[in-house]
mmCIF file of C-alpha atoms in Angstrom:
data_model
loop_
_atom_site.group_PDB
_atom_site.id
_atom_site.type_symbol
_atom_site.label_atom_id
_atom_site.label_comp_id
_atom_site.label_asym_id
_atom_site.label_seq_id
_atom_site.Cartn_x
_atom_site.Cartn_y
_atom_site.Cartn_z
ATOM 1 C CA ILE A 1 11.569 -5.935 35.382
ATOM 2 C CA PRO A 2 11.672 -9.940 35.577
ATOM 3 C CA VAL A 3 9.539 -11.122 37.657
ATOM 4 C CA ALA A 4 13.244 -12.789 39.810
ATOM 5 C CA LYS A 5 13.746 -9.649 41.358
ATOM 6 C CA TRP A 6 10.091 -8.763 42.000
ATOM 7 C CA THR A 7 9.444 -6.769 45.761
ATOM 8 C CA PRO A 8 6.183 -8.377 47.315
ATOM 9 C CA LEU A 9 4.007 -5.368 46.353
ATOM 10 C CA GLN A 10 4.886 -6.049 44.008
ATOM 11 C CA THR A 11 3.912 -9.798 44.567
ATOM 12 C CA LYS A 12 0.606 -8.732 45.140
ATOM 13 C CA GLN A 13 0.064 -5.944 42.281
ATOM 14 C CA TRP A 14 0.877 -8.725 39.838
ATOM 15 C CA CYS A 15 -1.913 -11.419 41.125
ATOM 16 C CA LEU A 16 -4.774 -8.155 42.337
ATOM 17 C CA ALA A 17 -4.217 -7.301 38.409
ATOM 18 C CA LEU A 18 -5.348 -10.864 37.467
ATOM 19 C CA SER A 19 -7.838 -10.450 38.665
ATOM 20 C CA PRO A 20 -9.973 -8.056 41.284
ATOM 21 C CA THR A 21 -11.053 -11.703 42.238
ATOM 22 C CA ASN A 22 -7.721 -12.956 43.865
ATOM 23 C CA ALA A 23 -7.674 -10.203 47.070
ATOM 24 C CA LEU A 24 -7.544 -13.780 49.105
ATOM 25 C CA LEU A 25 -4.529 -15.171 47.505
ATOM 26 C CA ALA A 26 -2.700 -11.510 47.028
ATOM 27 C CA ALA A 27 -3.703 -10.867 50.330
ATOM 28 C CA GLU A 28 -2.515 -14.324 51.183
ATOM 29 C CA LEU A 29 1.084 -13.834 49.301
ATOM 30 C CA ALA A 30 1.772 -10.215 50.874
ATOM 31 C CA LYS A 31 0.873 -11.869 54.326
ATOM 32 C CA HIS A 32 3.946 -14.944 53.461
ATOM 33 C CA LYS A 33 6.329 -11.765 51.805
ATOM 34 C CA VAL A 34 6.326 -13.713 48.577
ATOM 35 C CA ASP A 35 8.508 -11.999 45.984
ATOM 36 C CA GLY A 36 9.402 -12.381 42.199
ATOM 37 C CA ALA A 37 12.094 -15.344 42.911
ATOM 38 C CA THR A 38 9.596 -17.145 45.611
ATOM 39 C CA LEU A 39 7.191 -17.089 43.365
ATOM 40 C CA LEU A 40 8.650 -18.577 40.298
ATOM 41 C CA GLU A 41 9.711 -21.865 43.368
ATOM 42 C CA LEU A 42 6.384 -22.417 44.438
ATOM 43 C CA GLY A 43 5.661 -25.889 44.242
ATOM 44 C CA PRO A 44 1.693 -27.778 44.130
ATOM 45 C CA ALA A 45 1.952 -27.547 48.375
ATOM 46 C CA ALA A 46 2.959 -24.061 49.157
ATOM 47 C CA TRP A 47 0.300 -23.590 46.114
ATOM 48 C CA ALA A 48 -2.239 -24.650 48.803
ATOM 49 C CA GLU A 49 -0.281 -22.736 51.512
ATOM 50 C CA LEU A 50 -1.319 -19.780 50.029
ATOM 51 C CA GLY A 51 -5.509 -21.404 49.176
ATOM 52 C CA VAL A 52 -4.636 -22.622 45.704
ATOM 53 C CA LYS A 53 -5.745 -26.372 46.384
ATOM 54 C CA SER A 54 -6.868 -26.714 42.914
ATOM 55 C CA PRO A 55 -4.651 -28.717 40.623
ATOM 56 C CA VAL A 56 -5.720 -26.826 37.638
ATOM 57 C CA GLU A 57 -6.344 -23.358 39.520
ATOM 58 C CA GLN A 58 -1.899 -24.187 40.550
ATOM 59 C CA ALA A 59 -1.651 -24.911 37.156
ATOM 60 C CA LYS A 60 -2.977 -22.195 35.704
ATOM 61 C CA LEU A 61 -1.479 -19.628 37.671
ATOM 62 C CA VAL A 62 2.139 -21.539 37.252
ATOM 63 C CA ALA A 63 1.871 -21.121 33.842
ATOM 64 C CA LEU A 64 1.113 -17.315 33.606
ATOM 65 C CA VAL A 65 3.829 -16.335 35.792
ATOM 66 C CA LYS A 66 6.173 -18.073 33.322
ATOM 67 C CA ARG A 67 4.770 -16.111 30.826
ATOM 68 C CA LYS A 68 5.087 -12.680 32.454
ATOM 69 C CA ASP A 69 8.804 -13.680 32.770
ATOM 70 C CA LYS A 70 9.032 -14.529 28.951
ATOM 71 C CA ASP A 71 7.364 -11.876 27.858
ATOM 72 C CA PRO A 72 9.821 -8.954 26.989
ATOM 73 C CA VAL A 73 7.049 -6.746 25.692
ATOM 74 C CA ALA A 74 5.201 -7.178 29.607
ATOM 75 C CA ARG A 75 9.221 -6.176 31.609
ATOM 76 C CA ALA A 76 8.666 -3.517 28.430
ATOM 77 C CA VAL A 77 5.948 -1.190 28.553
ATOM 78 C CA GLN A 78 6.485 -1.706 33.074
ATOM 79 C CA GLY A 79 10.329 -0.229 32.455
ATOM 80 C CA GLY A 80 7.721 3.056 31.662
ATOM 81 C CA SER A 81 8.567 5.169 29.342
ATOM 82 C CA ALA A 82 12.792 4.428 28.898
ATOM 83 C CA ALA A 83 11.236 0.432 27.538
ATOM 84 C CA LEU A 84 9.404 2.848 24.460
ATOM 85 C CA SER A 85 12.001 4.657 23.253
ATOM 86 C CA SER A 86 13.377 4.100 20.167
ATOM 87 C CA SER A 87 16.520 2.986 19.045
ATOM 88 C CA LYS A 88 16.776 6.449 16.084
ATOM 89 C CA GLY A 89 16.853 9.458 17.725
ATOM 90 C CA GLY A 90 14.889 8.388 21.027
ATOM 91 C CA GLU A 91 11.401 8.256 19.069
ATOM 92 C CA SER A 92 8.931 6.669 20.394
ATOM 93 C CA THR A 93 7.819 3.477 18.974
ATOM 94 C CA PRO A 94 4.239 1.607 20.197
ATOM 95 C CA LEU A 95 4.701 -1.910 20.585
ATOM 96 C CA ILE A 96 1.453 -2.575 20.084
ATOM 97 C CA SER A 97 -0.967 -0.746 18.614
ATOM 98 C CA ASP A 98 -1.018 2.850 17.181
ATOM 99 C CA ASP A 99 -4.087 5.251 18.082
ATOM 100 C CA ILE A 100 -5.353 4.772 15.272
ATOM 101 C CA LYS A 101 -5.034 1.039 14.641
ATOM 102 C CA LEU A 102 -6.972 0.935 17.699
ATOM 103 C CA LYS A 103 -9.843 3.716 17.445
ATOM 104 C CA ALA A 104 -10.384 0.399 14.354
ATOM 105 C CA HIS A 105 -10.311 -2.326 17.005
ATOM 106 C CA LEU A 106 -12.921 -0.219 19.371
ATOM 107 C CA ALA A 107 -15.015 0.763 16.047
ATOM 108 C CA LYS A 108 -15.713 -2.609 15.697
ATOM 109 C CA ALA A 109 -16.211 -3.484 19.641
ATOM 110 C CA THR A 110 -18.770 -0.119 20.204
ATOM 111 C CA PRO A 111 -20.064 0.422 16.702
ATOM 112 C CA GLN A 112 -21.216 3.766 18.535
ATOM 113 C CA VAL A 113 -17.118 4.337 18.445
ATOM 114 C CA GLY A 114 -17.380 7.098 21.803
ATOM 115 C CA ALA A 115 -18.366 4.790 24.822
ATOM 116 C CA GLU A 116 -20.279 7.424 25.893
ATOM 117 C CA HIS A 117 -22.204 6.107 24.129
ATOM 118 C CA THR A 118 -23.296 3.017 25.117
ATOM 119 C CA PRO A 119 -25.659 2.178 27.620
ATOM 120 C CA TYR A 120 -22.574 0.647 29.943
ATOM 121 C CA TRP A 121 -21.401 4.575 30.424
ATOM 122 C CA LEU A 122 -23.905 5.432 32.646
ATOM 123 C CA LEU A 123 -23.625 1.591 34.903
ATOM 124 C CA GLY A 124 -20.212 1.858 34.328
ATOM 125 C CA ILE A 125 -20.388 4.880 36.849
ATOM 126 C CA ALA A 126 -22.255 4.021 38.226
ATOM 127 C CA ASN A 127 -20.750 0.233 39.678
ATOM 128 C CA ALA A 128 -17.137 1.939 40.026
ATOM 129 C CA ASN A 129 -18.687 3.911 42.796
ATOM 130 C CA ALA A 130 -18.554 3.515 46.193
ATOM 131 C CA ASP A 131 -20.458 6.624 47.052
ATOM 132 C CA PRO A 132 -24.029 7.160 45.389
ATOM 133 C CA THR A 133 -23.576 10.933 46.176
ATOM 134 C CA ASP A 134 -20.692 10.177 43.673
ATOM 135 C CA ILE A 135 -22.436 9.927 41.734
ATOM 136 C CA LYS A 136 -25.771 11.661 41.550
ATOM 137 C CA ALA A 137 -23.000 14.383 41.052
ATOM 138 C CA HIS A 138 -21.063 12.927 37.938
ATOM 139 C CA VAL A 139 -25.805 12.812 36.677
ATOM 140 C CA LEU A 140 -25.811 16.676 38.630
ATOM 141 C CA ARG A 141 -22.905 18.632 36.028
ATOM 142 C CA PHE A 142 -23.482 15.602 33.123
ATOM 143 C CA LEU A 143 -26.986 17.195 32.830
ATOM 144 C CA GLY A 144 -26.303 20.440 33.361
ATOM 145 C CA MET A 145 -22.883 20.670 30.373
ATOM 146 C CA TYR A 146 -25.530 19.368 27.741
ATOM 147 C CA ASN A 147 -27.830 21.326 29.397
ATOM 148 C CA VAL A 148 -26.431 24.548 27.922
ATOM 149 C CA ALA A 149 -24.793 22.820 25.198
ATOM 150 C CA ASP A 150 -28.635 23.028 23.358
ATOM 151 C CA LEU A 151 -29.852 25.388 23.965
ATOM 152 C CA LEU A 152 -27.380 27.225 22.073
ATOM 153 C CA THR A 153 -27.526 25.578 20.162
ATOM 154 C CA PHE A 154 -31.490 25.727 19.559
ATOM 155 C CA THR A 155 -30.892 29.632 20.373
ATOM 156 C CA ILE A 156 -28.844 29.568 17.127
ATOM 157 C CA GLY A 157 -30.796 27.401 15.077
ATOM 158 C CA ALA A 158 -34.074 28.446 15.407
ATOM 159 C CA GLN A 159 -32.486 32.156 14.672
ATOM 160 C CA PHE A 160 -31.719 31.573 11.195
ATOM 161 C CA ILE A 161 -35.199 29.227 11.154
ATOM 162 C CA LEU A 162 -37.501 31.902 11.958
ATOM 163 C CA GLU A 163 -35.433 34.535 9.846
ATOM 164 C CA SER A 164 -35.410 32.606 6.731
ATOM 165 C CA ALA A 165 -39.402 31.903 6.351
ATOM 166 C CA SER A 166 -39.573 35.497 7.411
ATOM 167 C CA ASN A 167 -37.112 36.454 4.262
ATOM 168 C CA TYR A 168 -38.920 33.667 1.981
ATOM 169 C CA ASP A 169 -42.032 35.515 2.602
ATOM 170 C CA ASP A 170 -40.252 38.811 1.008
ATOM 171 C CA ALA A 171 -41.748 39.836 -3.808
ATOM 172 C CA SER A 172 -37.418 39.343 -3.612
ATOM 173 C CA ALA A 173 -37.845 35.271 -2.564
ATOM 174 C CA ARG A 174 -40.310 35.486 -5.178
ATOM 175 C CA GLU A 175 -38.650 36.610 -8.233
ATOM 176 C CA GLY A 176 -36.121 33.783 -8.525
ATOM 177 C CA SER A 177 -33.412 34.941 -5.980
ATOM 178 C CA LEU A 178 -33.308 31.804 -3.779
ATOM 179 C CA THR A 179 -30.800 28.426 -4.799
ATOM 180 C CA TRP A 180 -30.358 24.877 -4.413
ATOM 181 C CA PHE A 181 -27.879 25.831 -1.393
ATOM 182 C CA ASP A 182 -30.677 26.849 0.701
ATOM 183 C CA PRO A 183 -34.052 24.087 1.466
ATOM 184 C CA VAL A 184 -30.090 22.221 2.282
ATOM 185 C CA ILE A 185 -29.472 24.818 4.297
ATOM 186 C CA TYR A 186 -32.680 25.419 6.386
ATOM 187 C CA PHE A 187 -33.728 21.470 6.409
ATOM 188 C CA LEU A 188 -29.902 21.046 8.081
ATOM 189 C CA SER A 189 -30.536 23.897 10.546
ATOM 190 C CA MET A 190 -34.171 22.841 11.244
ATOM 191 C CA LEU A 191 -32.492 19.068 11.508
ATOM 192 C CA SER A 192 -29.995 20.389 14.496
ATOM 193 C CA VAL A 193 -33.041 22.594 15.994
ATOM 194 C CA MET A 194 -34.930 19.815 16.699
ATOM 195 C CA MET A 195 -32.571 17.498 17.684
ATOM 196 C CA SER A 196 -30.785 19.899 20.586
ATOM 197 C CA GLY A 197 -34.702 20.884 21.753
ATOM 198 C CA PHE A 198 -35.765 17.353 22.143
ATOM 199 C CA GLY A 199 -32.920 17.405 24.041
ATOM 200 C CA LEU A 200 -33.321 20.416 26.265
ATOM 201 C CA MET A 201 -36.589 19.254 26.950
ATOM 202 C CA ALA A 202 -34.825 15.875 27.940
ATOM 203 C CA SER A 203 -32.243 17.139 29.931
ATOM 204 C CA THR A 204 -34.104 18.855 31.570
ATOM 205 C CA ILE A 205 -36.144 16.911 32.870
ATOM 206 C CA LEU A 206 -34.631 14.371 33.909
ATOM 207 C CA TYR A 207 -32.256 16.867 35.364
ATOM 208 C CA ASN A 208 -34.974 17.889 38.076
ATOM 209 C CA THR A 209 -36.168 14.094 38.495
ATOM 210 C CA ALA A 210 -32.489 13.302 38.994
ATOM 211 C CA SER A 211 -32.518 16.057 41.971
ATOM 212 C CA SER A 212 -35.439 14.720 43.472
ATOM 213 C CA VAL A 213 -33.386 11.351 44.593
ATOM 214 C CA HIS A 214 -31.667 11.235 47.315
ATOM 215 C CA GLU A 215 -28.058 10.330 47.738
ATOM 216 C CA VAL A 216 -28.953 6.839 49.544
ATOM 217 C CA ASN A 217 -30.735 6.190 46.260
ATOM 218 C CA PHE A 218 -29.603 7.294 43.422
ATOM 219 C CA THR A 219 -27.280 4.449 42.224
ATOM 220 C CA ALA A 220 -30.323 1.679 42.438
ATOM 221 C CA PHE A 221 -32.055 5.330 39.781
ATOM 222 C CA ALA A 222 -28.803 5.228 38.094
ATOM 223 C CA LYS A 223 -29.013 1.672 37.194
ATOM 224 C CA SER A 224 -32.396 1.722 35.869
ATOM 225 C CA LYS A 225 -32.690 0.758 32.323
ATOM 226 C CA ALA A 226 -35.038 3.169 31.602
ATOM 227 C CA THR A 227 -32.419 7.154 33.336
ATOM 228 C CA GLY A 228 -29.720 4.030 31.527
ATOM 229 C CA MET A 229 -32.155 4.430 28.575
ATOM 230 C CA SER A 230 -32.755 8.926 29.283
ATOM 231 C CA MET A 231 -29.183 9.450 29.016
ATOM 232 C CA LEU A 232 -28.216 7.749 26.067
ATOM 233 C CA MET A 233 -31.202 10.493 24.472
ATOM 234 C CA VAL A 234 -29.495 13.288 26.070
ATOM 235 C CA ASN A 235 -25.804 12.370 25.607
ATOM 236 C CA ASP A 236 -26.750 11.389 22.253
ATOM 237 C CA LEU A 237 -28.764 14.340 20.865
ATOM 238 C CA SER A 238 -26.406 16.510 21.516
ATOM 239 C CA ILE A 239 -24.221 15.931 20.400
ATOM 240 C CA PHE A 240 -25.160 14.704 16.970
ATOM 241 C CA GLY A 241 -27.562 17.588 17.901
ATOM 242 C CA PHE A 242 -23.975 19.964 16.414
ATOM 243 C CA VAL A 243 -23.577 17.759 13.509
ATOM 244 C CA PRO A 244 -26.055 19.050 11.241
ATOM 245 C CA LEU A 245 -25.345 23.020 12.499
ATOM 246 C CA ILE A 246 -21.901 23.175 11.220
ATOM 247 C CA PHE A 247 -23.292 21.691 7.734
ATOM 248 C CA SER A 248 -25.239 24.102 7.599
ATOM 249 C CA CYS A 249 -22.033 26.415 8.268
ATOM 250 C CA VAL A 250 -20.123 24.443 5.154
ATOM 251 C CA PHE A 251 -23.022 25.237 3.262
ATOM 252 C CA SER A 252 -23.147 28.563 4.053
ATOM 253 C CA SER A 253 -19.742 28.875 3.688
ATOM 254 C CA PHE A 254 -20.940 27.975 -0.239
ATOM 255 C CA LYS A 255 -22.964 29.421 -1.540
ATOM 256 C CA ILE A 256 -20.977 32.925 -0.822
ATOM 257 C CA GLY A 257 -17.810 30.831 -2.491
ATOM 258 C CA PHE A 258 -20.394 30.539 -5.685
ATOM 259 C CA LEU A 259 -22.588 32.642 -6.092
ATOM 260 C CA HIS A 260 -22.145 35.632 -4.686
ATOM 261 C CA ASN A 261 -18.678 36.112 -6.595
ATOM 262 C CA SER A 262 -19.091 37.765 -9.675
ATOM 263 C CA LEU A 263 -16.870 34.985 -11.256
ATOM 264 C CA GLU A 264 -15.533 36.462 -14.281
ATOM 265 C CA THR A 265 -11.868 35.997 -13.746
ATOM 266 C CA PRO A 266 -9.472 33.333 -13.284
ATOM 267 C CA LEU A 267 -8.805 34.644 -10.292
ATOM 268 C CA ASP A 268 -12.189 35.052 -8.345
ATOM 269 C CA ILE A 269 -12.895 31.912 -9.491
ATOM 270 C CA ALA A 270 -9.477 29.999 -8.362
ATOM 271 C CA LYS A 271 -10.467 32.541 -5.174
ATOM 272 C CA ALA A 272 -14.506 30.872 -4.773
ATOM 273 C CA ILE A 273 -12.669 27.391 -4.866
ATOM 274 C CA GLY A 274 -10.173 27.881 -2.131
ATOM 275 C CA PHE A 275 -12.666 30.126 -0.053
ATOM 276 C CA SER A 276 -14.821 26.229 -0.408
ATOM 277 C CA VAL A 277 -12.576 23.352 -0.657
ATOM 278 C CA PHE A 278 -11.124 25.719 3.206
ATOM 279 C CA PHE A 279 -14.748 25.397 4.368
ATOM 280 C CA LEU A 280 -15.111 22.102 3.193
ATOM 281 C CA MET A 281 -11.908 20.335 4.465
ATOM 282 C CA PHE A 282 -11.650 22.155 7.992
ATOM 283 C CA PRO A 283 -14.162 19.395 9.385
ATOM 284 C CA LEU A 284 -13.125 16.624 7.542
ATOM 285 C CA LEU A 285 -9.387 17.255 9.676
ATOM 286 C CA MET A 286 -11.319 18.377 12.718
ATOM 287 C CA TYR A 287 -13.208 14.274 12.821
ATOM 288 C CA LYS A 288 -10.219 12.789 11.942
ATOM 289 C CA GLN A 289 -7.995 14.482 14.588
ATOM 290 C CA SER A 290 -11.205 13.491 16.558
ATOM 291 C CA THR A 291 -10.105 9.405 17.319
ATOM 292 C CA GLY A 292 -8.249 11.726 20.211
ATOM 293 C CA VAL A 293 -11.644 12.461 22.135
ATOM 294 C CA ALA A 294 -12.933 9.065 21.073
ATOM 295 C CA LEU A 295 -9.897 6.692 22.295
ATOM 296 C CA THR A 296 -10.160 8.343 25.120
ATOM 297 C CA THR A 297 -13.481 7.149 26.315
ATOM 298 C CA HIS A 298 -12.316 4.337 26.216
ATOM 299 C CA TYR A 299 -9.863 4.917 28.393
ATOM 300 C CA SER A 300 -11.934 5.815 31.230
ATOM 301 C CA LEU A 301 -14.868 3.345 30.407
ATOM 302 C CA TYR A 302 -12.591 -0.176 29.394
ATOM 303 C CA GLY A 303 -9.311 1.466 30.878
ATOM 304 C CA GLY A 304 -9.956 0.617 34.212
ATOM 305 C CA LEU A 305 -9.995 4.485 34.981
ATOM 306 C CA MET A 306 -13.756 5.535 36.721
ATOM 307 C CA SER A 307 -12.766 3.094 39.551
ATOM 308 C CA PHE A 308 -11.884 4.833 42.653
ATOM 309 C CA GLU A 309 -9.103 1.942 42.537
ATOM 310 C CA GLU A 310 -5.680 3.632 41.027
ATOM 311 C CA VAL A 311 -4.974 1.806 37.991
ATOM 312 C CA ILE A 312 -1.538 0.184 38.146
ATOM 313 C CA PRO A 313 0.892 -1.334 35.557
ATOM 314 C CA GLU A 314 1.945 -4.767 35.940
ATOM 315 C CA GLY A 315 5.478 -4.585 38.765
ATOM 316 C CA GLU A 316 5.061 -1.012 39.129
ATOM 317 C CA THR A 317 3.511 1.248 43.170
ATOM 318 C CA SER A 318 1.419 3.412 43.013
ATOM 319 C CA GLY A 319 2.249 6.954 42.016
ATOM 320 C CA TRP A 320 3.430 4.951 38.648
ATOM 321 C CA ALA A 321 1.626 7.774 36.172
ATOM 322 C CA THR A 322 4.009 11.246 37.319
ATOM 323 C CA ARG A 323 7.471 8.959 36.253
ATOM 324 C CA TRP A 324 6.319 7.963 33.329
ATOM 325 C CA LYS A 325 6.671 9.810 30.443
ATOM 326 C CA PRO A 326 2.857 10.416 27.801
ATOM 327 C CA ASP A 327 4.192 7.842 25.342
ATOM 328 C CA ALA A 328 4.075 5.221 27.536
ATOM 329 C CA ILE A 329 0.941 5.147 29.746
ATOM 330 C CA SER A 330 -0.857 5.256 25.953
ATOM 331 C CA GLU A 331 0.899 2.388 24.871
ATOM 332 C CA PHE A 332 -0.088 1.113 28.583
ATOM 333 C CA LEU A 333 -3.835 2.575 29.087
ATOM 334 C CA ASN A 334 -3.417 1.136 24.785
ATOM 335 C CA ARG A 335 -3.036 -2.167 25.965
ATOM 336 C CA ARG A 336 -4.932 -2.554 28.480
ATOM 337 C CA CYS A 337 -8.698 -1.182 25.916
ATOM 338 C CA HIS A 338 -7.155 -3.595 23.908
ATOM 339 C CA ARG A 339 -7.482 -7.276 25.771
ATOM 340 C CA HIS A 340 -11.065 -5.655 27.742
ATOM 341 C CA THR A 341 -13.086 -5.287 24.377
ATOM 342 C CA ASP A 342 -11.586 -8.395 23.181
ATOM 343 C CA TYR A 343 -14.693 -9.179 20.698
ATOM 344 C CA LYS A 344 -13.836 -12.626 20.211
ATOM 345 C CA ALA A 345 -13.287 -14.222 22.679
ATOM 346 C CA GLU A 346 -15.374 -12.876 25.141
ATOM 347 C CA PRO A 347 -18.572 -11.247 23.337
ATOM 348 C CA ASP A 348 -20.027 -10.130 26.472
ATOM 349 C CA PHE A 349 -17.212 -8.209 28.208
ATOM 350 C CA ALA A 350 -19.012 -5.281 28.567
ATOM 351 C CA LEU A 351 -20.605 -6.698 30.379
ATOM 352 C CA LYS A 352 -17.389 -8.565 32.370
ATOM 353 C CA MET A 353 -16.027 -5.223 32.064
ATOM 354 C CA MET A 354 -19.098 -4.200 34.802
ATOM 355 C CA ASP A 355 -18.841 -6.811 36.943
ATOM 356 C CA ARG A 356 -15.388 -5.597 37.588
ATOM 357 C CA TYR A 357 -15.243 -2.504 38.903
ATOM 358 C CA THR A 358 -18.807 -3.856 40.527
ATOM 359 C CA GLU A 359 -16.352 -6.416 42.550
ATOM 360 C CA LEU A 360 -13.742 -3.393 43.204
ATOM 361 C CA THR A 361 -16.029 -1.151 44.919
ATOM 362 C CA ARG A 362 -18.140 -3.940 47.035
ATOM 363 C CA ARG A 363 -14.921 -5.467 48.453
ATOM 364 C CA ARG A 364 -14.521 -1.199 49.087
ATOM 365 C CA GLN A 365 -17.411 -0.979 50.729
ATOM 366 C CA SER A 366 -16.091 -4.864 53.091
ATOM 367 C CA GLU A 367 -14.104 -2.207 54.064
ATOM 368 C CA VAL A 368 -14.898 0.822 54.978
ATOM 369 C CA GLU A 369 -17.668 -1.234 57.213
ATOM 370 C CA HIS A 370 -14.590 -3.247 58.634
ATOM 371 C CA GLU A 371 -12.626 0.107 58.959
ATOM 372 C CA GLU A 372 -16.048 1.768 60.709
ATOM 373 C CA ALA A 373 -16.574 -1.658 62.993
ATOM 374 C CA THR A 374 -12.753 -1.476 63.459
ATOM 375 C CA GLY A 375 -13.627 2.674 64.521
ATOM 376 C CA ASP A 376 -16.685 1.982 67.277
ATOM 377 C CA GLU A 377 -15.453 -0.761 68.823
ATOM 378 C CA ILE A 378 -11.689 1.333 69.816
ATOM 379 C CA LEU A 379 -14.672 3.871 71.143
ATOM 380 C CA ALA A 380 -16.625 2.150 72.908
ATOM 381 C CA SER A 381 -13.279 -0.156 75.142
ATOM 382 C CA VAL A 382 -11.497 4.118 75.845
ATOM 383 C CA SER A 383 -15.352 4.794 76.377
ATOM 384 C CA ALA A 384 -15.114 1.511 78.771
ATOM 385 C CA VAL A 385 -12.655 2.489 80.848
ATOM 386 C CA LEU A 386 -13.516 5.967 81.075
ATOM 387 C CA SER A 387 -16.236 5.084 82.697
ATOM 388 C CA LYS A 388 -14.290 2.497 84.845
ATOM 389 C CA LYS A 389 -11.738 5.671 86.442
#
């Protein structure tokens, strides 16, 4: 959609998309019903009437409008799914970067890979929600989920450890039936048990503590450094506690494939190698497929999806995601994440994202307070009329 064809609503949405702090300017644009064609013709006096009195700020806005009008890529993304169709068979082609390239960029911006492994995950949730009840509900769901996961991992790993210790006491173990696979499997299982055990203990304590905090105080509790570090510890121990157990199963498969097989014929050797290669390649394949999982966490935190306010592409209206196809939505979210994680231009990009969430939440809280005050005034007026009767 060219700028000249924007409606007043699309002009307002473009202004808000530049920065949440443009709320007053967006309101003035909507008040004067400034559409795209008018926006392109605004002069210094017009900008001043809209509240932008600084010549420098006026120049910046004019430059942004002209850039938007000449940006075919941005217009293509605004055009939705049709804009992402290639000329060859209608296959989708990304305009900026595919998921793999974006993941490489995010790996430099957030070396923790997944955004939930950063200290800003809980902070983003706390800043993006105006209602402390929603923050508390998320924290309790988070801790409850990991508590169950840790319990399962701990139970499976502990049972193996205890059985292995018992078998080692048998005479057969002392006669040389143990192989080099066994200590590796034992070590990986023990590592998994220790991580999930500490994660289980931490999630239990933190769940009890979070439950005791009243909703009106929960935002302060969630944004405290101690809570952030504790949630991060639970997340890391629980997620990474699975990994050693997975690889202990892989080494167990190697042991069965090579040592519990006679290997007397070429067919036996081929079966053992094929069995082992399959169980080695499977976790590697799953790791490669985890690209999507990592991206979803960045979409949530840095793509702005945590916010109560709908994320809308420039020039679009509410409900746009229903009309767009998955490829176009993915491209839009990729662009947002890439822009909001520009660690070269803005090293403190994560803190700036937290500020965006805070600004949106404050605006929402102001709107709610205004609505409540207006409701009280109306109720008082009605009560006054009724009392006179």
